[in-house]
Structure formats: structure tokens, C-alpha cells
PDB file of C-alpha atoms and ligand atoms in Angstrom:
ATOM      1  CA  UNK A   1      37.243  -4.877 -37.589  1.00  0.00           C
ATOM      2  CA  UNK A   2      38.936  -1.499 -37.394  1.00  0.00           C
ATOM      3  CA  UNK A   3      40.488  -0.763 -33.981  1.00  0.00           C
ATOM      4  CA  UNK A   4      39.426   2.384 -32.186  1.00  0.00           C
ATOM      5  CA  UNK A   5      41.550   4.737 -30.129  1.00  0.00           C
ATOM      6  CA  UNK A   6      40.154   6.233 -26.953  1.00  0.00           C
ATOM      7  CA  UNK A   7      40.638   9.983 -26.831  1.00  0.00           C
ATOM      8  CA  UNK A   8      41.310  12.115 -23.749  1.00  0.00           C
ATOM      9  CA  UNK A   9      37.670  13.295 -23.782  1.00  0.00           C
ATOM     10  CA  UNK A  10      36.510   9.650 -23.458  1.00  0.00           C
ATOM     11  CA  UNK A  11      35.202   9.455 -27.047  1.00  0.00           C
ATOM     12  CA  UNK A  12      36.551   6.847 -29.488  1.00  0.00           C
ATOM     13  CA  UNK A  13      37.910   7.305 -33.005  1.00  0.00           C
ATOM     14  CA  UNK A  14      38.494   4.605 -35.659  1.00  0.00           C
ATOM     15  CA  UNK A  15      42.268   4.308 -36.103  1.00  0.00           C
ATOM     16  CA  UNK A  16      41.917   3.923 -39.888  1.00  0.00           C
ATOM     17  CA  UNK A  17      39.921   6.341 -42.012  1.00  0.00           C
ATOM     18  CA  UNK A  18      39.744   7.832 -45.488  1.00  0.00           C
ATOM     19  CA  UNK A  19      41.343  11.159 -46.490  1.00  0.00           C
ATOM     20  CA  UNK A  20      39.854  13.578 -49.001  1.00  0.00           C
ATOM     21  CA  UNK A  21      42.580  16.175 -49.653  1.00  0.00           C
ATOM     22  CA  UNK A  22      42.614  17.040 -53.385  1.00  0.00           C
ATOM     23  CA  UNK A  23      39.495  15.008 -54.108  1.00  0.00           C
ATOM     24  CA  UNK A  24      37.755  17.374 -56.540  1.00  0.00           C
ATOM     25  CA  UNK A  25      34.369  18.639 -55.287  1.00  0.00           C
ATOM     26  CA  UNK A  26      32.465  17.176 -58.237  1.00  0.00           C
ATOM     27  CA  UNK A  27      33.982  13.724 -57.702  1.00  0.00           C
ATOM     28  CA  UNK A  28      33.770  13.644 -53.925  1.00  0.00           C
ATOM     29  CA  UNK A  29      30.324  12.112 -53.456  1.00  0.00           C
ATOM     30  CA  UNK A  30      31.173   9.200 -55.740  1.00  0.00           C
ATOM     31  CA  UNK A  31      34.651   8.715 -54.257  1.00  0.00           C
ATOM     32  CA  UNK A  32      33.456   8.778 -50.646  1.00  0.00           C
ATOM     33  CA  UNK A  33      30.531   6.479 -51.533  1.00  0.00           C
ATOM     34  CA  UNK A  34      33.081   3.926 -52.772  1.00  0.00           C
ATOM     35  CA  UNK A  35      35.160   4.305 -49.622  1.00  0.00           C
ATOM     36  CA  UNK A  36      32.068   3.662 -47.502  1.00  0.00           C
ATOM     37  CA  UNK A  37      31.280   0.573 -49.612  1.00  0.00           C
ATOM     38  CA  UNK A  38      34.810  -0.702 -49.040  1.00  0.00           C
ATOM     39  CA  UNK A  39      34.183  -0.349 -45.304  1.00  0.00           C
ATOM     40  CA  UNK A  40      35.719   2.957 -44.211  1.00  0.00           C
ATOM     41  CA  UNK A  41      33.649   4.648 -41.499  1.00  0.00           C
ATOM     42  CA  UNK A  42      35.952   7.564 -40.655  1.00  0.00           C
ATOM     43  CA  UNK A  43      36.208  10.392 -43.205  1.00  0.00           C
ATOM     44  CA  UNK A  44      38.621  13.327 -42.966  1.00  0.00           C
ATOM     45  CA  UNK A  45      37.650  16.513 -44.810  1.00  0.00           C
ATOM     46  CA  UNK A  46      38.256  20.243 -44.321  1.00  0.00           C
ATOM     47  CA  UNK A  47      36.620  23.539 -45.141  1.00  0.00           C
ATOM     48  CA  UNK A  48      39.672  24.249 -47.272  1.00  0.00           C
ATOM     49  CA  UNK A  49      39.179  21.149 -49.436  1.00  0.00           C
ATOM     50  CA  UNK A  50      35.882  22.601 -50.738  1.00  0.00           C
ATOM     51  CA  UNK A  51      34.413  19.090 -50.754  1.00  0.00           C
ATOM     52  CA  UNK A  52      32.418  18.883 -47.518  1.00  0.00           C
ATOM     53  CA  UNK A  53      29.155  18.891 -49.517  1.00  0.00           C
ATOM     54  CA  UNK A  54      30.231  15.799 -51.457  1.00  0.00           C
ATOM     55  CA  UNK A  55      31.228  14.022 -48.252  1.00  0.00           C
ATOM     56  CA  UNK A  56      27.821  14.820 -46.779  1.00  0.00           C
ATOM     57  CA  UNK A  57      26.025  13.656 -49.901  1.00  0.00           C
ATOM     58  CA  UNK A  58      27.778  10.290 -49.813  1.00  0.00           C
ATOM     59  CA  UNK A  59      27.206   9.876 -46.077  1.00  0.00           C
ATOM     60  CA  UNK A  60      23.509  10.645 -46.308  1.00  0.00           C
ATOM     61  CA  UNK A  61      22.998   8.435 -49.379  1.00  0.00           C
ATOM     62  CA  UNK A  62      24.837   5.500 -47.774  1.00  0.00           C
ATOM     63  CA  UNK A  63      22.094   4.687 -45.284  1.00  0.00           C
ATOM     64  CA  UNK A  64      24.795   3.955 -42.700  1.00  0.00           C
ATOM     65  CA  UNK A  65      23.584   5.021 -39.235  1.00  0.00           C
ATOM     66  CA  UNK A  66      25.152   8.337 -38.258  1.00  0.00           C
ATOM     67  CA  UNK A  67      26.511   6.909 -35.016  1.00  0.00           C
ATOM     68  CA  UNK A  68      28.535   4.349 -37.003  1.00  0.00           C
ATOM     69  CA  UNK A  69      30.386   7.125 -38.842  1.00  0.00           C
ATOM     70  CA  UNK A  70      33.168   9.423 -37.692  1.00  0.00           C
ATOM     71  CA  UNK A  71      33.437  12.717 -39.588  1.00  0.00           C
ATOM     72  CA  UNK A  72      36.218  15.272 -39.165  1.00  0.00           C
ATOM     73  CA  UNK A  73      36.473  18.744 -40.644  1.00  0.00           C
ATOM     74  CA  UNK A  74      38.906  21.614 -40.127  1.00  0.00           C
ATOM     75  CA  UNK A  75      38.653  25.351 -39.696  1.00  0.00           C
ATOM     76  CA  UNK A  76      40.045  27.124 -42.717  1.00  0.00           C
ATOM     77  CA  UNK A  77      42.855  29.642 -42.341  1.00  0.00           C
ATOM     78  CA  UNK A  78      40.798  32.746 -43.133  1.00  0.00           C
ATOM     79  CA  UNK A  79      38.324  31.993 -40.316  1.00  0.00           C
ATOM     80  CA  UNK A  80      40.433  32.283 -37.159  1.00  0.00           C
ATOM     81  CA  UNK A  81      38.566  35.259 -35.677  1.00  0.00           C
ATOM     82  CA  UNK A  82      36.247  33.874 -32.957  1.00  0.00           C
ATOM     83  CA  UNK A  83      33.007  35.062 -34.621  1.00  0.00           C
ATOM     84  CA  UNK A  84      34.186  33.526 -37.896  1.00  0.00           C
ATOM     85  CA  UNK A  85      34.811  30.216 -36.118  1.00  0.00           C
ATOM     86  CA  UNK A  86      31.144  30.023 -35.141  1.00  0.00           C
ATOM     87  CA  UNK A  87      29.891  31.112 -38.567  1.00  0.00           C
ATOM     88  CA  UNK A  88      32.107  28.755 -40.476  1.00  0.00           C
ATOM     89  CA  UNK A  89      31.291  25.824 -38.178  1.00  0.00           C
ATOM     90  CA  UNK A  90      27.588  26.421 -38.895  1.00  0.00           C
ATOM     91  CA  UNK A  91      28.432  26.415 -42.590  1.00  0.00           C
ATOM     92  CA  UNK A  92      30.350  23.139 -42.286  1.00  0.00           C
ATOM     93  CA  UNK A  93      27.323  21.419 -40.748  1.00  0.00           C
ATOM     94  CA  UNK A  94      25.135  22.860 -43.506  1.00  0.00           C
ATOM     95  CA  UNK A  95      27.506  21.710 -46.246  1.00  0.00           C
ATOM     96  CA  UNK A  96      27.694  18.237 -44.718  1.00  0.00           C
ATOM     97  CA  UNK A  97      23.959  18.176 -44.055  1.00  0.00           C
ATOM     98  CA  UNK A  98      24.633  16.734 -40.609  1.00  0.00           C
ATOM     99  CA  UNK A  99      23.361  17.590 -37.118  1.00  0.00           C
ATOM    100  CA  UNK A 100      26.738  17.167 -35.507  1.00  0.00           C
ATOM    101  CA  UNK A 101      30.412  16.793 -36.325  1.00  0.00           C
ATOM    102  CA  UNK A 102      32.613  14.252 -34.560  1.00  0.00           C
ATOM    103  CA  UNK A 103      35.853  16.232 -34.692  1.00  0.00           C
ATOM    104  CA  UNK A 104      36.720  19.830 -35.620  1.00  0.00           C
ATOM    105  CA  UNK A 105      40.343  20.939 -35.887  1.00  0.00           C
ATOM    106  CA  UNK A 106      42.168  24.243 -36.250  1.00  0.00           C
ATOM    107  CA  UNK A 107      43.805  23.417 -39.599  1.00  0.00           C
ATOM    108  CA  UNK A 108      46.999  25.475 -39.092  1.00  0.00           C
ATOM    109  CA  UNK A 109      48.207  27.533 -36.103  1.00  0.00           C
ATOM    110  CA  UNK A 110      49.300  30.519 -38.278  1.00  0.00           C
ATOM    111  CA  UNK A 111      51.551  31.935 -35.547  1.00  0.00           C
ATOM    112  CA  UNK A 112      52.565  34.867 -37.772  1.00  0.00           C
ATOM    113  CA  UNK A 113      48.946  35.884 -38.515  1.00  0.00           C
ATOM    114  CA  UNK A 114      46.158  37.280 -36.325  1.00  0.00           C
ATOM    115  CA  UNK A 115      48.846  38.896 -34.138  1.00  0.00           C
ATOM    116  CA  UNK A 116      49.971  35.420 -33.207  1.00  0.00           C
ATOM    117  CA  UNK A 117      46.686  34.776 -31.405  1.00  0.00           C
ATOM    118  CA  UNK A 118      45.564  31.204 -32.022  1.00  0.00           C
ATOM    119  CA  UNK A 119      44.451  31.021 -28.367  1.00  0.00           C
ATOM    120  CA  UNK A 120      41.219  32.967 -29.016  1.00  0.00           C
ATOM    121  CA  UNK A 121      40.576  30.662 -31.954  1.00  0.00           C
ATOM    122  CA  UNK A 122      41.053  27.629 -29.712  1.00  0.00           C
ATOM    123  CA  UNK A 123      38.716  29.135 -27.110  1.00  0.00           C
ATOM    124  CA  UNK A 124      36.056  29.611 -29.791  1.00  0.00           C
ATOM    125  CA  UNK A 125      36.432  25.979 -30.872  1.00  0.00           C
ATOM    126  CA  UNK A 126      36.094  24.749 -27.284  1.00  0.00           C
ATOM    127  CA  UNK A 127      32.895  26.770 -26.887  1.00  0.00           C
ATOM    128  CA  UNK A 128      31.379  24.842 -29.783  1.00  0.00           C
ATOM    129  CA  UNK A 129      31.485  21.737 -27.590  1.00  0.00           C
ATOM    130  CA  UNK A 130      28.699  23.139 -25.457  1.00  0.00           C
ATOM    131  CA  UNK A 131      25.612  22.662 -27.618  1.00  0.00           C
ATOM    132  CA  UNK A 132      25.822  19.070 -28.824  1.00  0.00           C
ATOM    133  CA  UNK A 133      26.799  19.922 -32.388  1.00  0.00           C
ATOM    134  CA  UNK A 134      30.485  19.111 -31.890  1.00  0.00           C
ATOM    135  CA  UNK A 135      31.736  16.011 -30.091  1.00  0.00           C
ATOM    136  CA  UNK A 136      35.493  16.549 -29.993  1.00  0.00           C
ATOM    137  CA  UNK A 137      37.892  19.468 -30.457  1.00  0.00           C
ATOM    138  CA  UNK A 138      41.431  19.223 -31.755  1.00  0.00           C
ATOM    139  CA  UNK A 139      44.227  20.917 -33.650  1.00  0.00           C
ATOM    140  CA  UNK A 140      46.338  20.270 -36.703  1.00  0.00           C
ATOM    141  CA  UNK A 141      49.908  21.183 -37.560  1.00  0.00           C
ATOM    142  CA  UNK A 142      50.538  22.377 -34.001  1.00  0.00           C
ATOM    143  CA  UNK A 143      54.182  22.316 -32.949  1.00  0.00           C
ATOM    144  CA  UNK A 144      55.095  21.603 -29.294  1.00  0.00           C
ATOM    145  CA  UNK A 145      55.264  25.316 -28.395  1.00  0.00           C
ATOM    146  CA  UNK A 146      51.792  25.915 -29.851  1.00  0.00           C
ATOM    147  CA  UNK A 147      50.358  23.080 -27.786  1.00  0.00           C
ATOM    148  CA  UNK A 148      52.091  24.291 -24.635  1.00  0.00           C
ATOM    149  CA  UNK A 149      50.623  27.740 -25.166  1.00  0.00           C
ATOM    150  CA  UNK A 150      46.975  26.749 -25.641  1.00  0.00           C
ATOM    151  CA  UNK A 151      47.138  24.333 -22.721  1.00  0.00           C
ATOM    152  CA  UNK A 152      48.733  26.949 -20.443  1.00  0.00           C
ATOM    153  CA  UNK A 153      46.369  29.739 -21.459  1.00  0.00           C
ATOM    154  CA  UNK A 154      43.065  27.835 -21.658  1.00  0.00           C
ATOM    155  CA  UNK A 155      43.575  24.745 -19.495  1.00  0.00           C
ATOM    156  CA  UNK A 156      41.893  22.715 -22.238  1.00  0.00           C
ATOM    157  CA  UNK A 157      43.977  20.044 -23.925  1.00  0.00           C
ATOM    158  CA  UNK A 158      43.108  19.164 -27.538  1.00  0.00           C
ATOM    159  CA  UNK A 159      42.016  15.565 -28.049  1.00  0.00           C
ATOM    160  CA  UNK A 160      44.051  15.149 -31.244  1.00  0.00           C
ATOM    161  CA  UNK A 161      46.818  16.835 -33.209  1.00  0.00           C
ATOM    162  CA  UNK A 162      46.890  16.025 -36.933  1.00  0.00           C
ATOM    163  CA  UNK A 163      50.411  16.471 -38.308  1.00  0.00           C
ATOM    164  CA  UNK A 164      52.604  15.329 -41.179  1.00  0.00           C
ATOM    165  CA  UNK A 165      54.125  11.921 -40.425  1.00  0.00           C
ATOM    166  CA  UNK A 166      55.555   9.209 -42.692  1.00  0.00           C
ATOM    167  CA  UNK A 167      58.737   7.133 -42.747  1.00  0.00           C
ATOM    168  CA  UNK A 168      60.868  10.024 -44.076  1.00  0.00           C
ATOM    169  CA  UNK A 169      59.478  12.420 -41.453  1.00  0.00           C
ATOM    170  CA  UNK A 170      58.665  10.708 -38.161  1.00  0.00           C
ATOM    171  CA  UNK A 171      58.022  14.007 -36.420  1.00  0.00           C
ATOM    172  CA  UNK A 172      59.008  12.562 -33.046  1.00  0.00           C
ATOM    173  CA  UNK A 173      59.217  15.877 -31.204  1.00  0.00           C
ATOM    174  CA  UNK A 174      55.539  16.518 -31.854  1.00  0.00           C
ATOM    175  CA  UNK A 175      54.605  12.908 -31.066  1.00  0.00           C
ATOM    176  CA  UNK A 176      56.426  13.106 -27.718  1.00  0.00           C
ATOM    177  CA  UNK A 177      54.743  16.390 -26.858  1.00  0.00           C
ATOM    178  CA  UNK A 178      51.358  14.873 -27.685  1.00  0.00           C
ATOM    179  CA  UNK A 179      52.073  11.758 -25.623  1.00  0.00           C
ATOM    180  CA  UNK A 180      52.948  13.922 -22.623  1.00  0.00           C
ATOM    181  CA  UNK A 181      49.458  15.473 -22.745  1.00  0.00           C
ATOM    182  CA  UNK A 182      47.584  12.305 -23.785  1.00  0.00           C
ATOM    183  CA  UNK A 183      46.798  13.886 -27.167  1.00  0.00           C
ATOM    184  CA  UNK A 184      46.173  11.321 -29.930  1.00  0.00           C
ATOM    185  CA  UNK A 185      48.285  11.769 -33.043  1.00  0.00           C
ATOM    186  CA  UNK A 186      46.822  11.712 -36.542  1.00  0.00           C
ATOM    187  CA  UNK A 187      49.405  11.185 -39.294  1.00  0.00           C
ATOM    188  CA  UNK A 188      48.622  13.139 -42.437  1.00  0.00           C
ATOM    189  CA  UNK A 189      50.351  12.216 -45.684  1.00  0.00           C
ATOM    190  CA  UNK A 190      50.893   8.736 -44.222  1.00  0.00           C
ATOM    191  CA  UNK A 191      52.105   7.356 -47.565  1.00  0.00           C
ATOM    192  CA  UNK A 192      54.376  10.326 -48.037  1.00  0.00           C
ATOM    193  CA  UNK A 193      51.818  11.513 -50.589  1.00  0.00           C
ATOM    194  CA  UNK A 194      53.376   8.903 -52.908  1.00  0.00           C
ATOM    195  CA  UNK A 195      55.543  11.536 -54.620  1.00  0.00           C
ATOM    196  CA  UNK A 196      58.109  11.498 -51.789  1.00  0.00           C
ATOM    197  CA  UNK A 197      59.292   8.087 -52.974  1.00  0.00           C
ATOM    198  CA  UNK A 198      58.584   6.383 -49.632  1.00  0.00           C
ATOM    199  CA  UNK A 199      56.681   3.616 -51.391  1.00  0.00           C
ATOM    200  CA  UNK A 200      59.666   2.801 -53.625  1.00  0.00           C
ATOM    201  CA  UNK A 201      62.194   2.871 -50.815  1.00  0.00           C
ATOM    202  CA  UNK A 202      64.094  -0.475 -50.786  1.00  0.00           C
ATOM    203  CA  UNK A 203      63.612  -0.900 -47.033  1.00  0.00           C
ATOM    204  CA  UNK A 204      59.838  -0.524 -47.389  1.00  0.00           C
ATOM    205  CA  UNK A 205      59.719  -2.776 -50.452  1.00  0.00           C
ATOM    206  CA  UNK A 206      61.668  -5.442 -48.542  1.00  0.00           C
ATOM    207  CA  UNK A 207      59.305  -5.395 -45.538  1.00  0.00           C
ATOM    208  CA  UNK A 208      56.292  -5.549 -47.850  1.00  0.00           C
ATOM    209  CA  UNK A 209      57.715  -8.478 -49.798  1.00  0.00           C
ATOM    210  CA  UNK A 210      58.354 -10.451 -46.602  1.00  0.00           C
ATOM    211  CA  UNK A 211      54.620 -10.360 -45.858  1.00  0.00           C
ATOM    212  CA  UNK A 212      53.256 -10.654 -49.399  1.00  0.00           C
ATOM    213  CA  UNK A 213      51.868  -7.140 -48.987  1.00  0.00           C
ATOM    214  CA  UNK A 214      52.310  -3.920 -50.952  1.00  0.00           C
ATOM    215  CA  UNK A 215      54.621  -1.071 -49.876  1.00  0.00           C
ATOM    216  CA  UNK A 216      51.570   1.064 -49.032  1.00  0.00           C
ATOM    217  CA  UNK A 217      50.249  -1.674 -46.752  1.00  0.00           C
ATOM    218  CA  UNK A 218      53.637  -2.051 -45.045  1.00  0.00           C
ATOM    219  CA  UNK A 219      53.826   1.701 -44.388  1.00  0.00           C
ATOM    220  CA  UNK A 220      50.246   1.936 -43.129  1.00  0.00           C
ATOM    221  CA  UNK A 221      50.840  -1.059 -40.852  1.00  0.00           C
ATOM    222  CA  UNK A 222      53.950   0.705 -39.484  1.00  0.00           C
ATOM    223  CA  UNK A 223      51.788   3.719 -38.578  1.00  0.00           C
ATOM    224  CA  UNK A 224      49.115   1.566 -36.923  1.00  0.00           C
ATOM    225  CA  UNK A 225      51.703  -0.281 -34.830  1.00  0.00           C
ATOM    226  CA  UNK A 226      53.074   3.094 -33.668  1.00  0.00           C
ATOM    227  CA  UNK A 227      49.583   3.868 -32.401  1.00  0.00           C
ATOM    228  CA  UNK A 228      48.877   6.768 -34.753  1.00  0.00           C
ATOM    229  CA  UNK A 229      45.597   7.380 -36.557  1.00  0.00           C
ATOM    230  CA  UNK A 230      45.758   7.336 -40.395  1.00  0.00           C
ATOM    231  CA  UNK A 231      43.413   8.159 -43.273  1.00  0.00           C
ATOM    232  CA  UNK A 232      45.161   7.446 -46.577  1.00  0.00           C
ATOM    233  CA  UNK A 233      43.580   8.972 -49.652  1.00  0.00           C
ATOM    234  CA  UNK A 234      43.006   7.335 -53.014  1.00  0.00           C
ATOM    235  CA  UNK A 235      40.444   7.873 -55.738  1.00  0.00           C
ATOM    236  CA  UNK A 236      40.948   4.324 -57.043  1.00  0.00           C
ATOM    237  CA  UNK A 237      38.801   1.610 -55.574  1.00  0.00           C
ATOM    238  CA  UNK A 238      41.476  -1.084 -55.694  1.00  0.00           C
ATOM    239  CA  UNK A 239      43.779   1.155 -53.666  1.00  0.00           C
ATOM    240  CA  UNK A 240      41.001   2.001 -51.216  1.00  0.00           C
ATOM    241  CA  UNK A 241      40.662  -1.767 -50.695  1.00  0.00           C
ATOM    242  CA  UNK A 242      44.406  -2.258 -50.437  1.00  0.00           C
ATOM    243  CA  UNK A 243      44.742   0.520 -47.861  1.00  0.00           C
ATOM    244  CA  UNK A 244      41.933  -1.011 -45.812  1.00  0.00           C
ATOM    245  CA  UNK A 245      43.399  -4.521 -45.777  1.00  0.00           C
ATOM    246  CA  UNK A 246      45.893  -4.116 -42.935  1.00  0.00           C
ATOM    247  CA  UNK A 247      44.755  -6.408 -40.177  1.00  0.00           C
ATOM    248  CA  UNK A 248      46.043  -9.849 -41.151  1.00  0.00           C
ATOM    249  CA  UNK A 249      49.767  -9.244 -40.688  1.00  0.00           C
ATOM    250  CA  UNK A 250      52.159  -7.643 -38.261  1.00  0.00           C
ATOM    251  CA  UNK A 251      55.605  -6.112 -38.695  1.00  0.00           C
ATOM    252  CA  UNK A 252      58.319  -7.571 -36.479  1.00  0.00           C
ATOM    253  CA  UNK A 253      60.227  -5.201 -34.217  1.00  0.00           C
ATOM    254  CA  UNK A 254      63.200  -5.444 -36.602  1.00  0.00           C
ATOM    255  CA  UNK A 255      61.020  -4.603 -39.611  1.00  0.00           C
ATOM    256  CA  UNK A 256      59.478  -1.616 -37.834  1.00  0.00           C
ATOM    257  CA  UNK A 257      62.987  -0.484 -36.863  1.00  0.00           C
ATOM    258  CA  UNK A 258      64.144  -0.722 -40.483  1.00  0.00           C
ATOM    259  CA  UNK A 259      61.341   1.699 -41.456  1.00  0.00           C
ATOM    260  CA  UNK A 260      62.056   3.921 -38.437  1.00  0.00           C
ATOM    261  CA  UNK A 261      65.630   4.230 -39.713  1.00  0.00           C
ATOM    262  CA  UNK A 262      64.426   6.014 -42.882  1.00  0.00           C
ATOM    263  CA  UNK A 263      63.642   9.193 -40.937  1.00  0.00           C
ATOM    264  CA  UNK A 264      65.399  12.219 -42.478  1.00  0.00           C
ATOM    265  CA  UNK A 265      64.404  14.666 -39.774  1.00  0.00           C
ATOM    266  CA  UNK A 266      63.379  18.129 -40.941  1.00  0.00           C
ATOM    267  CA  UNK A 267      64.715  17.370 -44.438  1.00  0.00           C
ATOM    268  CA  UNK A 268      62.049  14.725 -44.832  1.00  0.00           C
ATOM    269  CA  UNK A 269      59.205  17.183 -44.348  1.00  0.00           C
ATOM    270  CA  UNK A 270      57.055  17.499 -47.517  1.00  0.00           C
ATOM    271  CA  UNK A 271      54.573  20.117 -46.375  1.00  0.00           C
ATOM    272  CA  UNK A 272      55.031  23.648 -45.069  1.00  0.00           C
ATOM    273  CA  UNK A 273      56.695  24.418 -41.739  1.00  0.00           C
ATOM    274  CA  UNK A 274      53.844  25.233 -39.325  1.00  0.00           C
ATOM    275  CA  UNK A 275      55.983  27.907 -37.648  1.00  0.00           C
ATOM    276  CA  UNK A 276      56.092  29.994 -40.810  1.00  0.00           C
ATOM    277  CA  UNK A 277      53.154  28.826 -42.930  1.00  0.00           C
ATOM    278  CA  UNK A 278      50.825  31.809 -43.305  1.00  0.00           C
ATOM    279  CA  UNK A 279      48.609  31.259 -46.337  1.00  0.00           C
ATOM    280  CA  UNK A 280      45.042  32.352 -45.687  1.00  0.00           C
TER     281      UNK A 280
HETATM  282  P1  NAD B 301      48.697  10.203 -48.640  1.00  0.00           P
HETATM  283  O1  NAD B 301      50.008   9.949 -47.993  1.00  0.00           O
HETATM  284  O2  NAD B 301      47.481   9.522 -48.150  1.00  0.00           O
HETATM  285  O3  NAD B 301      48.949   9.908 -50.187  1.00  0.00           O
HETATM  286  C1  NAD B 301      47.888   9.958 -51.115  1.00  0.00           C
HETATM  287  C2  NAD B 301      48.413   9.594 -52.479  1.00  0.00           C
HETATM  288  O4  NAD B 301      49.120   8.370 -52.429  1.00  0.00           O
HETATM  289  C3  NAD B 301      47.260   9.332 -53.460  1.00  0.00           C
HETATM  290  O5  NAD B 301      46.869  10.498 -54.084  1.00  0.00           O
HETATM  291  C4  NAD B 301      47.854   8.329 -54.423  1.00  0.00           C
HETATM  292  O6  NAD B 301      48.582   9.015 -55.407  1.00  0.00           O
HETATM  293  C5  NAD B 301      48.815   7.575 -53.573  1.00  0.00           C
HETATM  294  N1  NAD B 301      48.298   6.275 -53.077  1.00  0.00           N
HETATM  295  C6  NAD B 301      47.231   6.048 -52.258  1.00  0.00           C
HETATM  296  N2  NAD B 301      47.119   4.753 -51.996  1.00  0.00           N
HETATM  297  C7  NAD B 301      48.127   4.129 -52.655  1.00  0.00           C
HETATM  298  C8  NAD B 301      48.532   2.781 -52.775  1.00  0.00           C
HETATM  299  N3  NAD B 301      47.890   1.819 -52.137  1.00  0.00           N
HETATM  300  N4  NAD B 301      49.617   2.507 -53.543  1.00  0.00           N
HETATM  301  C9  NAD B 301      50.287   3.485 -54.179  1.00  0.00           C
HETATM  302  N5  NAD B 301      49.962   4.786 -54.103  1.00  0.00           N
HETATM  303  C10 NAD B 301      48.884   5.099 -53.347  1.00  0.00           C
HETATM  304  O7  NAD B 301      48.522  11.798 -48.664  1.00  0.00           O
HETATM  305  P2  NAD B 301      47.368  12.807 -48.304  1.00  0.00           P
HETATM  306  O8  NAD B 301      46.140  12.554 -49.075  1.00  0.00           O
HETATM  307  O9  NAD B 301      47.969  14.154 -48.414  1.00  0.00           O
HETATM  308  O10 NAD B 301      47.108  12.535 -46.742  1.00  0.00           O
HETATM  309  C11 NAD B 301      46.012  11.781 -46.250  1.00  0.00           C
HETATM  310  C12 NAD B 301      44.925  12.680 -45.719  1.00  0.00           C
HETATM  311  O11 NAD B 301      45.429  13.496 -44.659  1.00  0.00           O
HETATM  312  C13 NAD B 301      44.422  13.713 -46.732  1.00  0.00           C
HETATM  313  O12 NAD B 301      43.638  13.169 -47.744  1.00  0.00           O
HETATM  314  C14 NAD B 301      43.727  14.685 -45.815  1.00  0.00           C
HETATM  315  O13 NAD B 301      42.470  14.163 -45.404  1.00  0.00           O
HETATM  316  C15 NAD B 301      44.723  14.739 -44.656  1.00  0.00           C
HETATM  317  N6  NAD B 301      45.700  15.860 -44.782  1.00  0.00           N
HETATM  318  C16 NAD B 301      45.707  16.827 -43.826  1.00  0.00           C
HETATM  319  C17 NAD B 301      46.603  17.881 -43.889  1.00  0.00           C
HETATM  320  C18 NAD B 301      46.611  18.916 -42.802  1.00  0.00           C
HETATM  321  O14 NAD B 301      47.254  19.966 -42.968  1.00  0.00           O
HETATM  322  N7  NAD B 301      45.937  18.697 -41.690  1.00  0.00           N
HETATM  323  C19 NAD B 301      47.506  17.981 -44.966  1.00  0.00           C
HETATM  324  C20 NAD B 301      47.481  16.987 -45.941  1.00  0.00           C
HETATM  325  C21 NAD B 301      46.601  15.918 -45.828  1.00  0.00           C
END
């Protein structure tokens, strides 16, 4: 049974889901169908991944009741103007073939674009909550100052912030900011996107070995015990199963601390810096 996390808008989100970044559009329906078979009920997609249609196809073909699924998408960077927010949200529901979306996020704050105005974008997202087609509104890649600004200027606190987090980049400043506003944290790239080497790190390998688990399972368990939401991505069924099999062991405090100690601060960041990232 996958634990759920209660959000600040009183809705609940499964703490473990399935990510779809870089899942090619033509392979998405089949990949997501496998994830649903394995047991995942929370799927993370984005307008920018160009695979919402495949997610929707798999969801609709699965026969799983809509209320048992949790679907997230994200506003793409070229759509920050308020009228574009509404248009592109309509398009997302069409692509998915769904009546409502569980969670919609501003994908990146883009503080150097749109004259630095991500507040109007946030206001447009909040307005979507009014007509029953969006359950929960959140942000992604928001740094503490970005969160402070939207909260101060709109009075509406996002329910989640989805940011890069893995053992080499614990991103504690953002996690502390989120905790202070009761914003749930979603950790993207939870496995360090494999290429970072997190899964080969001797400290991770040691913790995994102690439990007869794989390095990926040890790292995902570390995230869950920190209270963050994760949705690892894999296109291989055996890894989907591995990444789902996290609930029969627990890291000791010392083991969790040995993974905490891998943090490299800003040097551990794999993705772009949200303060300067401006690709639309
Ligand atoms: P991830 O950390 O989940 O790593 C995925 C890669 O790890 C896979 O492609 C595979 O190569 C490898 N892998 C997966 N399972 C493994 C296992 N058990 N053993 C060994 N290797 C394994 O990285 P991600 O996909 O970038 O992040 C997860 C999800 O977060 C994405 O799919 C997407 O939904 C979301 N995301 C959001 C943003 C954002 O800006 N909001 C950015 C990146 C990702």
C-alpha cells in the first residue's frame, strides 16, 4: 500500500509515483500501461514532455477508476501569459482525454522572462481551481524568494513545489522554505538521473547491501523517509517493479545520515539553476 501525503488544500497525493520525462511520445502509452500494471497510480507528465496523449491513452485503456489515479502535468515555459495558461490547460485536458487534472504546476519560474512576472501566471493557475477541472495548484523549480513573492502578492500558497533533490543535492534551503509554508516537496531526479553516479556511490551501495536491496531502492527509501514525494522514471519493467518495492525495509538513522552526508551543495545540482534558466 502506497502511503499518501496530505496537502495544504486537504487533498491527498500518493507519495510514490511514476515519472515520464524523456519517455518518447510513441512509447508512452505502452510504458505507462506497464507502470499501471505494476501498481503505480500517480503519474507525472508535463506539456513540455510532449507525451500527455500517451499518458491519457494508457490511463483510459487501464480501466482503473479515475478517482484511484493521480495525474500531474506542468505548464510549459512558452505559456506563462495568463490567457495562454487557460488555453494550454484546456489543451492538456484534451491531450489526456480527462475531465479533470489532479495537479498542475508552473514548470519553471523564469524570473528573467516575462518581465520577471510569474505572479500573474500563478494567479491564472489559481483561477483554474474554480471550475472543477483542476484539483490542486502547485509550482516547480521555485526557489525560496520565488515562493515568498507569490505568497506575499497573492496570499495563495502552492500545495507542492517540485524541485531537484537527490543525495548529491539535498536542496535543504528550498525544503526548509516549503516546510515553513506547509508546502509538500516533490523530488525530481530522485535517482540522480542515474548518470550522476549516485547509484554507484559506495555509501549508497553499502546501505543497499545491508538490506539486500538495490542502490536505487536504498535511495528511494531515503527520500520517502525524509517525507518527500518521488516518481522515479524507467522504461524497463523490472526497474519499475524494483522502484515500487520500497515498503518492506527501513533505513536506520545512521544509514540515512550516511546518505545525507553525500550532499555536495550547489555543486551537486544536475539541472539548470532556476534563477537563471530561461529556455522557452
Ligand atoms: P530519475 O532520477 O528518476 O532517473 C531516471 C533514470 O534512472 C532512468 O532513465 C534510468 O536510466 C535510471 N533508473 C531508473 N530506475 C533505475 C533502477 N532501479 N536502477 C538503476 N537505474 C535506474 O530522473 P528523472 O526521470 O529525471 O526524474 C523523475 C521524474 O521527475 C521525471 O521522469 C519527471 O516526471 C520529473 N522531472 C521533473 C523536472 C522538473 O523540472 N519539474 C525535471 C526532471 C524530471
